[in-house]
Amino acid sequence: MQKDRDMERIKARELLLDRYVLAVDSGDLEGMTAALAAAYEASREDPEIERLIAEIDQAYREEMGLTPLEADARLVRELLRRCVPSAFETHVQLQRPLTVGDVASRLLAQGRVRPGDEEANRALLGNTTLLPNPVTAPMVRKLAADLGAGGSDLYWRSFRDEALTMGISRSHDQAQLAARERRARRRPRQDDKKKHD
Amino acid sequence: MSRQNERTAKAPAGGALDERRRILEEAVERGHQELLGRIGFYLWRFGGAAGREGIIERAREVLQDTFVTALGILDRYDPTGSAILWLLNVSVIVVKRKAREQGRERRRLTLVADSEQARRAIGDGRVADISETELFDALLRPHAGAPSSQSPTAEELLSLVEGDDRELLRLYYLEGLNGEELAAKFGVSNGAVHQRLSRARNKVRLAYSGEGD
């Protein structure tokens, strides 16, 4: 019975791979999309699928002379920092005051920038101006005027909301990080104590 | 990401979305190089990118749009599935959107033989008359004999292809070598073995249906 189940799993897996390879070989983007979606669904039950598709993609890249782009990975990490800063926060970064660029990046990452405000938000990415303290509505209006930035009233209301949220979240993260560090410092002393007991 | 599942699933609570976001962030952190490379490959294959520099720049743009898009549809991500595959699914949607915006036509290449039949078969989503069950039953159970007089045997199927394709299928299905052993024997990567196995099986299907003539 188990052998039959294994056979069925292998059959389904190979069929999926064949459809993926067929679509890529034939330049069929729709077919490849469907096969990739099927691979994602299948990966819930068969974790091997992810590895096999990754290996096949690697084979294609080698075949087409698209070797790994290590140098570009550094640029991607920088991209990540702008769009998903929470993935990279360290103790030093948590202590750093929030900037206009931080908030603009977060709004972009959350998909909260309306089409008409995209240009205004893009202009603020990477801006190192510190946020006002406190982040009141009049202070944010003054900030927008000082920066000469565009953007609708709704955009700047979202900006202020996100600035407040990030401020609260950062305080929370700082407290958690401090607690983790205290625990880490205590652990060796506790281990030493156990050794000598 | 089946639409039926999307319709029937309840919207996840905020904590669940945070967890999904964390999983995706970790996947991106660990796999950003791989994601960039694979998106670059998709752009090269489907997106009409001309040179390496063009690919790099476009892959970065697609990756950025993928992050933004993925975070906007977190409720559709099921964490029991592969995060990388989900992100690649999103990236393909972004590639397609960009291709539509640029008004490019999809390049289509024919498989095996430059034949109208092959193109119709691919477009129909049907590869050959041989059913998937018959193909795999013949290959995966080669010593069990054909289940019916109409079903092909493994030997009959292997005779439809030649050279390395036949040898690869023979070693894999009849001799029982696994992917790593085949990779060592042919001096290629594991991925290349599975890629070639898929291509060989697809050739068998087309040849069996007579559409590769």
Tab-separated table of C-alpha atoms in Angstrom:
chain	number	residue	atom	x	y	z
A	1	MET	CA	0.000	0.000	0.000
A	2	GLN	CA	2.803	2.401	0.969
A	3	LYS	CA	4.651	1.426	-2.192
A	4	ASP	CA	1.569	2.284	-4.251
A	5	ARG	CA	1.323	5.663	-2.531
A	6	ASP	CA	4.996	6.310	-3.193
A	7	MET	CA	4.487	5.399	-6.848
A	8	GLU	CA	1.547	7.771	-7.115
A	9	ARG	CA	3.581	10.543	-5.540
A	10	ILE	CA	6.463	9.945	-7.952
A	11	LYS	CA	4.045	9.862	-10.870
A	12	ALA	CA	2.441	13.167	-9.870
A	13	ARG	CA	5.833	14.734	-9.260
A	14	GLU	CA	7.277	13.681	-12.619
A	15	LEU	CA	4.167	14.798	-14.454
A	16	LEU	CA	4.442	18.228	-12.875
A	17	LEU	CA	8.113	18.510	-13.788
A	18	ASP	CA	7.396	17.424	-17.357
A	19	ARG	CA	4.762	20.108	-17.753
A	20	TYR	CA	7.101	22.732	-16.355
A	21	VAL	CA	9.978	21.737	-18.651
A	22	LEU	CA	7.667	21.487	-21.643
A	23	ALA	CA	6.346	24.993	-21.019
A	24	VAL	CA	9.808	26.492	-20.598
A	25	ASP	CA	11.210	24.672	-23.640
A	26	SER	CA	8.297	25.791	-25.781
A	27	GLY	CA	8.379	29.381	-24.550
A	28	ASP	CA	4.860	29.008	-23.184
A	29	LEU	CA	4.597	31.569	-20.403
A	30	GLU	CA	0.995	30.672	-19.586
A	31	GLY	CA	1.902	27.008	-19.350
A	32	MET	CA	4.868	27.806	-17.155
A	33	THR	CA	2.672	29.967	-14.915
A	34	ALA	CA	0.206	27.120	-14.519
A	35	ALA	CA	2.965	24.604	-13.824
A	36	LEU	CA	4.577	26.879	-11.235
A	37	ALA	CA	1.225	27.400	-9.526
A	38	ALA	CA	0.722	23.627	-9.493
A	39	ALA	CA	4.206	23.208	-8.036
A	40	TYR	CA	3.364	25.583	-5.195
A	41	GLU	CA	0.159	23.659	-4.430
A	42	ALA	CA	2.026	20.354	-4.605
A	43	SER	CA	4.771	21.637	-2.308
A	44	ARG	CA	2.318	21.514	0.598
A	45	GLU	CA	2.382	17.715	0.419
A	46	ASP	CA	5.675	17.093	-1.365
A	47	PRO	CA	8.554	19.310	-0.207
A	48	GLU	CA	10.818	17.699	-2.825
A	49	ILE	CA	9.036	19.647	-5.552
A	50	GLU	CA	10.675	22.929	-4.522
A	51	ARG	CA	14.145	21.415	-4.656
A	52	LEU	CA	13.553	19.740	-8.014
A	53	ILE	CA	12.159	22.866	-9.667
A	54	ALA	CA	15.071	24.884	-8.250
A	55	GLU	CA	17.576	22.381	-9.638
A	56	ILE	CA	15.903	22.409	-13.035
A	57	ASP	CA	15.926	26.218	-13.086
A	58	GLN	CA	19.628	26.111	-12.233
A	59	ALA	CA	20.188	23.704	-15.142
A	60	TYR	CA	18.375	26.097	-17.473
A	61	ARG	CA	20.483	29.005	-16.276
A	62	GLU	CA	23.675	27.040	-16.861
A	63	GLU	CA	22.401	26.012	-20.266
A	64	MET	CA	21.672	29.619	-21.188
A	65	GLY	CA	24.894	30.955	-19.708
A	66	LEU	CA	23.119	32.848	-16.918
A	67	THR	CA	25.417	31.878	-14.073
A	68	PRO	CA	24.609	33.030	-10.503
A	69	LEU	CA	24.647	36.793	-10.193
A	70	GLU	CA	26.527	36.998	-6.893
A	71	ALA	CA	27.537	40.601	-7.364
A	72	ASP	CA	23.950	41.588	-7.907
A	73	ALA	CA	22.842	39.814	-4.743
A	74	ARG	CA	24.413	42.651	-2.787
A	75	LEU	CA	22.278	45.102	-4.698
A	76	VAL	CA	19.225	42.990	-4.000
A	77	ARG	CA	19.954	43.082	-0.299
A	78	GLU	CA	20.038	46.857	-0.511
A	79	LEU	CA	16.728	46.703	-2.346
A	80	LEU	CA	15.366	44.594	0.479
A	81	ARG	CA	16.524	47.054	3.079
A	82	ARG	CA	14.540	49.767	1.386
A	83	CYS	CA	11.385	47.730	0.924
A	84	VAL	CA	11.427	45.316	3.849
A	85	PRO	CA	13.560	47.003	6.504
A	86	SER	CA	12.231	44.855	9.346
A	87	ALA	CA	14.135	41.871	7.907
A	88	PHE	CA	17.420	43.596	8.655
A	89	GLU	CA	16.961	45.464	11.878
A	90	THR	CA	19.786	45.187	14.339
A	91	HIS	CA	20.354	46.759	17.727
A	92	VAL	CA	22.193	49.712	16.175
A	93	GLN	CA	19.490	50.205	13.583
A	94	LEU	CA	16.718	50.069	16.166
A	95	GLN	CA	18.397	52.885	18.065
A	96	ARG	CA	18.685	55.013	14.939
A	97	PRO	CA	15.928	57.651	14.720
A	98	LEU	CA	13.308	57.119	12.046
A	99	THR	CA	13.647	59.102	8.847
A	100	VAL	CA	11.306	60.258	6.116
A	101	GLY	CA	12.823	57.612	3.840
A	102	ASP	CA	12.040	54.844	6.332
A	103	VAL	CA	8.363	55.739	6.342
A	104	ALA	CA	8.182	56.140	2.562
A	105	SER	CA	9.786	52.699	2.138
A	106	ARG	CA	7.326	51.108	4.534
A	107	LEU	CA	4.347	52.680	2.773
A	108	LEU	CA	5.628	51.336	-0.530
A	109	ALA	CA	6.266	47.867	0.884
A	110	GLN	CA	2.746	47.761	2.304
A	111	GLY	CA	1.166	48.802	-0.964
A	112	ARG	CA	-0.387	51.866	0.654
A	113	VAL	CA	0.709	54.387	-1.966
A	114	ARG	CA	-2.104	55.367	-4.294
A	115	PRO	CA	-1.323	55.776	-8.008
A	116	GLY	CA	-1.418	59.565	-7.866
A	117	ASP	CA	1.052	59.685	-4.982
A	118	GLU	CA	3.629	57.238	-6.361
A	119	GLU	CA	5.927	59.926	-7.682
A	120	ALA	CA	5.804	61.887	-4.449
A	121	ASN	CA	6.568	58.772	-2.419
A	122	ARG	CA	9.357	57.709	-4.750
A	123	ALA	CA	11.012	61.088	-4.290
A	124	LEU	CA	11.088	60.501	-0.532
A	125	LEU	CA	12.710	57.046	-0.669
A	126	GLY	CA	16.163	57.272	0.879
A	127	ASN	CA	15.475	60.722	2.329
A	128	THR	CA	17.426	61.024	5.579
A	129	THR	CA	15.436	63.883	7.118
A	130	LEU	CA	14.496	62.884	10.660
A	131	LEU	CA	10.836	62.648	11.540
A	132	PRO	CA	9.496	65.427	13.714
A	133	ASN	CA	8.921	64.702	17.365
A	134	PRO	CA	6.089	64.537	18.221
A	135	VAL	CA	4.580	63.400	14.927
A	136	THR	CA	1.548	65.682	15.010
A	137	ALA	CA	-0.566	66.621	12.025
A	138	PRO	CA	0.719	70.240	11.922
A	139	MET	CA	4.329	69.002	12.205
A	140	VAL	CA	3.815	66.591	9.296
A	141	ARG	CA	2.263	69.387	7.201
A	142	LYS	CA	5.277	71.562	7.948
A	143	LEU	CA	7.578	68.674	7.048
A	144	ALA	CA	5.845	68.222	3.692
A	145	ALA	CA	6.167	71.941	2.987
A	146	ASP	CA	9.839	72.013	4.005
A	147	LEU	CA	10.595	69.038	1.789
A	148	GLY	CA	8.742	70.566	-1.125
A	149	ALA	CA	7.203	67.163	-1.639
A	150	GLY	CA	3.969	66.582	-3.501
A	151	GLY	CA	1.430	64.061	-2.412
A	152	SER	CA	-2.236	64.259	-1.537
A	153	ASP	CA	-3.669	64.997	1.885
A	154	LEU	CA	-4.576	61.332	2.131
A	155	TYR	CA	-0.975	60.364	1.429
A	156	TRP	CA	0.332	62.551	4.243
A	157	ARG	CA	-2.322	61.234	6.637
A	158	SER	CA	-1.104	57.700	5.789
A	159	PHE	CA	2.466	58.940	6.212
A	160	ARG	CA	1.727	60.229	9.697
A	161	ASP	CA	-0.144	57.061	10.697
A	162	GLU	CA	2.727	54.874	9.537
A	163	ALA	CA	5.294	57.105	11.266
A	164	LEU	CA	3.402	56.724	14.526
A	165	THR	CA	3.053	52.968	14.069
A	166	MET	CA	6.723	52.531	13.263
A	167	GLY	CA	7.668	54.593	16.293
A	168	ILE	CA	5.599	52.440	18.600
A	169	SER	CA	6.784	49.248	16.936
A	170	ARG	CA	10.403	50.308	17.201
A	171	SER	CA	10.060	50.973	20.912
A	172	HIS	CA	8.566	47.525	21.286
A	173	ASP	CA	11.339	45.943	19.182
A	174	GLN	CA	13.993	47.760	21.208
A	175	ALA	CA	12.510	46.383	24.398
A	176	GLN	CA	12.361	42.852	22.973
A	177	LEU	CA	15.914	43.035	21.669
A	178	ALA	CA	17.138	44.289	25.040
A	179	ALA	CA	15.323	41.432	26.774
A	180	ARG	CA	16.866	38.881	24.377
A	181	GLU	CA	20.310	40.293	25.018
A	182	ARG	CA	19.778	40.125	28.775
A	183	ARG	CA	18.739	36.496	28.470
A	184	ALA	CA	21.747	35.738	26.282
A	185	ARG	CA	24.082	37.337	28.818
A	186	ARG	CA	22.504	35.355	31.684
A	187	ARG	CA	22.718	31.999	29.867
A	188	PRO	CA	26.501	31.419	30.103
A	189	ARG	CA	26.447	32.351	33.813
A	190	GLN	CA	23.606	29.870	34.412
A	191	ASP	CA	25.484	27.166	32.478
A	192	ASP	CA	28.583	27.835	34.561
A	193	LYS	CA	26.508	27.569	37.705
A	194	LYS	CA	25.118	24.191	36.655
A	195	LYS	CA	28.592	22.862	35.939
A	196	HIS	CA	29.745	23.634	39.431
A	197	ASP	CA	26.641	22.309	41.222
B	1	MET	CA	-3.127	29.637	-5.150
B	2	SER	CA	-6.349	28.142	-6.534
B	3	ARG	CA	-9.178	30.589	-6.811
B	4	GLN	CA	-11.563	28.160	-5.179
B	5	ASN	CA	-9.392	28.065	-2.103
B	6	GLU	CA	-9.258	31.829	-2.073
B	7	ARG	CA	-13.020	32.111	-2.185
B	8	THR	CA	-13.709	29.608	0.549
B	9	ALA	CA	-10.912	30.529	2.926
B	10	LYS	CA	-11.693	33.045	5.634
B	11	ALA	CA	-9.555	36.168	5.780
B	12	PRO	CA	-6.698	35.480	8.201
B	13	ALA	CA	-6.386	37.509	11.362
B	14	GLY	CA	-3.707	40.160	11.776
B	15	GLY	CA	-1.346	37.878	13.701
B	16	ALA	CA	-1.516	35.262	10.977
B	17	LEU	CA	-0.655	37.886	8.356
B	18	ASP	CA	2.321	39.019	10.422
B	19	GLU	CA	3.523	35.432	10.558
B	20	ARG	CA	3.162	35.040	6.805
B	21	ARG	CA	5.034	38.266	6.267
B	22	ARG	CA	7.813	37.036	8.545
B	23	ILE	CA	8.068	33.752	6.634
B	24	LEU	CA	8.265	35.564	3.309
B	25	GLU	CA	10.812	38.043	4.640
B	26	GLU	CA	12.985	35.178	5.846
B	27	ALA	CA	12.637	33.413	2.506
B	28	VAL	CA	13.699	36.566	0.698
B	29	GLU	CA	16.588	37.137	3.091
B	30	ARG	CA	17.873	33.578	2.633
B	31	GLY	CA	17.074	33.184	-1.031
B	32	HIS	CA	17.481	36.650	-2.580
B	33	GLN	CA	20.344	35.508	-4.784
B	34	GLU	CA	18.398	32.527	-6.020
B	35	LEU	CA	15.268	34.625	-6.585
B	36	LEU	CA	17.215	37.193	-8.561
B	37	GLY	CA	18.805	34.495	-10.683
B	38	ARG	CA	15.558	32.676	-11.383
B	39	ILE	CA	13.657	35.849	-12.181
B	40	GLY	CA	16.503	36.782	-14.511
B	41	PHE	CA	16.093	33.400	-16.190
B	42	TYR	CA	12.332	33.928	-16.627
B	43	LEU	CA	12.966	37.359	-18.126
B	44	TRP	CA	15.573	35.921	-20.479
B	45	ARG	CA	13.287	33.118	-21.551
B	46	PHE	CA	9.946	34.925	-21.739
B	47	GLY	CA	10.540	38.617	-21.321
B	48	GLY	CA	12.696	39.386	-24.356
B	49	ALA	CA	15.654	40.722	-22.376
B	50	ALA	CA	18.485	41.168	-24.858
B	51	GLY	CA	21.739	41.154	-22.912
B	52	ARG	CA	23.021	40.369	-19.438
B	53	GLU	CA	22.940	43.978	-18.280
B	54	GLY	CA	19.342	44.265	-19.408
B	55	ILE	CA	18.447	41.179	-17.438
B	56	ILE	CA	20.085	42.374	-14.249
B	57	GLU	CA	18.309	45.699	-14.232
B	58	ARG	CA	14.944	44.233	-15.152
B	59	ALA	CA	15.293	41.420	-12.642
B	60	ARG	CA	15.839	43.990	-9.914
B	61	GLU	CA	12.708	45.874	-10.964
B	62	VAL	CA	10.670	42.683	-11.077
B	63	LEU	CA	11.992	41.619	-7.694
B	64	GLN	CA	11.022	44.943	-6.146
B	65	ASP	CA	7.543	44.752	-7.662
B	66	THR	CA	7.296	41.162	-6.498
B	67	PHE	CA	7.967	42.191	-2.869
B	68	VAL	CA	5.352	44.909	-3.009
B	69	THR	CA	2.789	42.716	-4.725
B	70	ALA	CA	3.401	39.762	-2.429
B	71	LEU	CA	2.997	41.845	0.718
B	72	GLY	CA	-0.233	43.224	-0.685
B	73	ILE	CA	-1.739	39.761	-1.144
B	74	LEU	CA	-0.433	38.085	1.996
B	75	ASP	CA	-3.862	36.632	2.685
B	76	ARG	CA	-3.457	34.392	-0.370
B	77	TYR	CA	-0.223	32.822	0.798
B	78	ASP	CA	-0.573	29.469	2.522
B	79	PRO	CA	2.466	28.981	4.761
B	80	THR	CA	2.265	25.193	4.395
B	81	GLY	CA	3.456	25.664	0.824
B	82	SER	CA	6.920	26.705	-0.309
B	83	ALA	CA	7.555	30.427	0.231
B	84	ILE	CA	10.068	30.537	-2.613
B	85	LEU	CA	7.640	28.924	-5.072
B	86	TRP	CA	4.913	31.340	-3.986
B	87	LEU	CA	7.194	34.313	-4.523
B	88	LEU	CA	8.171	32.949	-7.938
B	89	ASN	CA	4.481	32.618	-8.782
B	90	VAL	CA	4.060	36.290	-7.911
B	91	SER	CA	7.152	37.220	-9.904
B	92	VAL	CA	5.760	35.503	-13.008
B	93	ILE	CA	2.570	37.535	-12.627
B	94	VAL	CA	4.724	40.659	-12.481
B	95	VAL	CA	6.721	39.565	-15.547
B	96	LYS	CA	3.498	38.978	-17.468
B	97	ARG	CA	2.118	42.334	-16.415
B	98	LYS	CA	5.268	44.099	-17.542
B	99	ALA	CA	5.264	42.194	-20.823
B	100	ARG	CA	1.650	43.248	-21.442
B	101	GLU	CA	2.498	46.815	-20.627
B	102	GLN	CA	5.331	46.773	-23.091
B	103	GLY	CA	3.105	45.181	-25.706
B	104	ARG	CA	5.440	42.305	-26.345
B	105	GLU	CA	4.197	39.093	-27.863
B	106	ARG	CA	5.140	35.870	-26.245
B	107	ARG	CA	7.897	34.046	-28.057
B	108	ARG	CA	6.908	30.543	-28.827
B	109	LEU	CA	9.333	27.873	-29.808
B	110	THR	CA	8.383	24.440	-30.960
B	111	LEU	CA	9.402	21.336	-29.139
B	112	VAL	CA	11.116	18.355	-30.697
B	113	ALA	CA	9.873	18.827	-34.270
B	114	ASP	CA	8.966	22.043	-35.979
B	115	SER	CA	5.410	20.950	-36.612
B	116	GLU	CA	2.016	22.564	-36.481
B	117	GLN	CA	0.729	19.531	-34.606
B	118	ALA	CA	3.216	20.053	-31.810
B	119	ARG	CA	2.177	23.692	-31.463
B	120	ARG	CA	-1.509	22.755	-31.371
B	121	ALA	CA	-0.853	20.057	-28.798
B	122	ILE	CA	1.027	22.452	-26.552
B	123	GLY	CA	-1.607	25.144	-26.926
B	124	ASP	CA	-4.367	22.690	-26.109
B	125	GLY	CA	-2.536	21.682	-22.947
B	126	ARG	CA	-2.525	18.141	-24.238
B	127	VAL	CA	0.789	16.638	-25.127
B	128	ALA	CA	-0.030	13.285	-26.644
B	129	ASP	CA	-2.661	10.648	-26.990
B	130	ILE	CA	-0.940	8.378	-24.509
B	131	SER	CA	-2.457	8.985	-21.116
B	132	GLU	CA	-0.245	9.998	-18.243
B	133	THR	CA	-1.236	6.817	-16.447
B	134	GLU	CA	-0.180	4.607	-19.343
B	135	LEU	CA	3.134	6.379	-19.724
B	136	PHE	CA	4.100	6.222	-16.091
B	137	ASP	CA	2.681	2.767	-15.511
B	138	ALA	CA	4.809	1.468	-18.360
B	139	LEU	CA	7.946	3.229	-17.129
B	140	LEU	CA	7.541	2.915	-13.363
B	141	ARG	CA	6.465	-0.712	-13.403
B	142	PRO	CA	8.542	-2.067	-16.302
B	143	HIS	CA	8.583	-5.624	-15.096
B	144	ALA	CA	4.863	-5.831	-14.411
B	145	GLY	CA	4.016	-6.163	-18.072
B	146	ALA	CA	1.501	-4.087	-19.992
B	147	PRO	CA	-1.829	-3.860	-18.094
B	148	SER	CA	-3.729	-4.362	-21.341
B	149	SER	CA	-2.993	-5.355	-24.903
B	150	GLN	CA	-3.416	-1.720	-25.981
B	151	SER	CA	-1.016	-0.325	-23.408
B	152	PRO	CA	2.626	0.088	-24.403
B	153	THR	CA	5.454	-1.653	-22.629
B	154	ALA	CA	8.475	0.191	-21.296
B	155	GLU	CA	10.605	-1.241	-24.103
B	156	GLU	CA	8.157	-0.053	-26.735
B	157	LEU	CA	8.192	3.437	-25.279
B	158	LEU	CA	11.976	3.552	-25.053
B	159	SER	CA	12.279	2.485	-28.671
B	160	LEU	CA	10.540	5.717	-29.676
B	161	VAL	CA	13.554	7.813	-28.713
B	162	GLU	CA	17.229	7.488	-29.456
B	163	GLY	CA	20.728	8.072	-28.162
B	164	ASP	CA	21.170	9.725	-24.796
B	165	ASP	CA	17.410	10.088	-24.288
B	166	ARG	CA	16.875	6.351	-24.527
B	167	GLU	CA	19.911	5.566	-22.404
B	168	LEU	CA	18.847	8.034	-19.734
B	169	LEU	CA	15.322	6.633	-19.528
B	170	ARG	CA	16.629	3.075	-19.552
B	171	LEU	CA	19.061	3.685	-16.716
B	172	TYR	CA	16.488	5.575	-14.649
B	173	TYR	CA	13.442	3.351	-15.099
B	174	LEU	CA	14.797	-0.063	-15.990
B	175	GLU	CA	18.102	-0.083	-14.115
B	176	GLY	CA	16.818	1.953	-11.172
B	177	LEU	CA	19.585	4.555	-10.995
B	178	ASN	CA	18.614	7.656	-9.044
B	179	GLY	CA	19.205	11.284	-9.967
B	180	GLU	CA	22.562	11.574	-8.215
B	181	GLU	CA	23.902	8.406	-9.803
B	182	LEU	CA	22.824	9.568	-13.234
B	183	ALA	CA	24.370	12.982	-12.633
B	184	ALA	CA	27.685	11.336	-11.791
B	185	LYS	CA	27.493	9.017	-14.778
B	186	PHE	CA	26.722	11.731	-17.314
B	187	GLY	CA	28.857	14.398	-15.654
B	188	VAL	CA	26.024	16.866	-15.213
B	189	SER	CA	24.122	18.403	-12.301
B	190	ASN	CA	21.095	16.842	-10.596
B	191	GLY	CA	18.964	19.561	-12.120
B	192	ALA	CA	20.227	18.775	-15.603
B	193	VAL	CA	19.336	15.106	-15.073
B	194	HIS	CA	15.747	15.916	-14.162
B	195	GLN	CA	15.516	18.445	-16.973
B	196	ARG	CA	16.730	15.849	-19.483
B	197	LEU	CA	14.440	13.170	-18.059
B	198	SER	CA	11.459	15.492	-18.509
B	199	ARG	CA	12.505	16.324	-22.046
B	200	ALA	CA	12.949	12.632	-22.847
B	201	ARG	CA	9.511	11.775	-21.452
B	202	ASN	CA	7.965	14.631	-23.428
B	203	LYS	CA	9.652	13.310	-26.574
B	204	VAL	CA	8.234	9.848	-25.856
B	205	ARG	CA	4.745	11.324	-25.546
B	206	LEU	CA	4.999	13.224	-28.805
B	207	ALA	CA	6.543	10.316	-30.655
B	208	TYR	CA	3.910	7.886	-29.356
B	209	SER	CA	1.098	10.078	-30.571
B	210	GLY	CA	2.769	10.434	-33.944
B	211	GLU	CA	2.820	14.205	-33.595
B	212	GLY	CA	6.588	14.330	-33.618
B	213	ASP	CA	6.754	13.034	-37.212
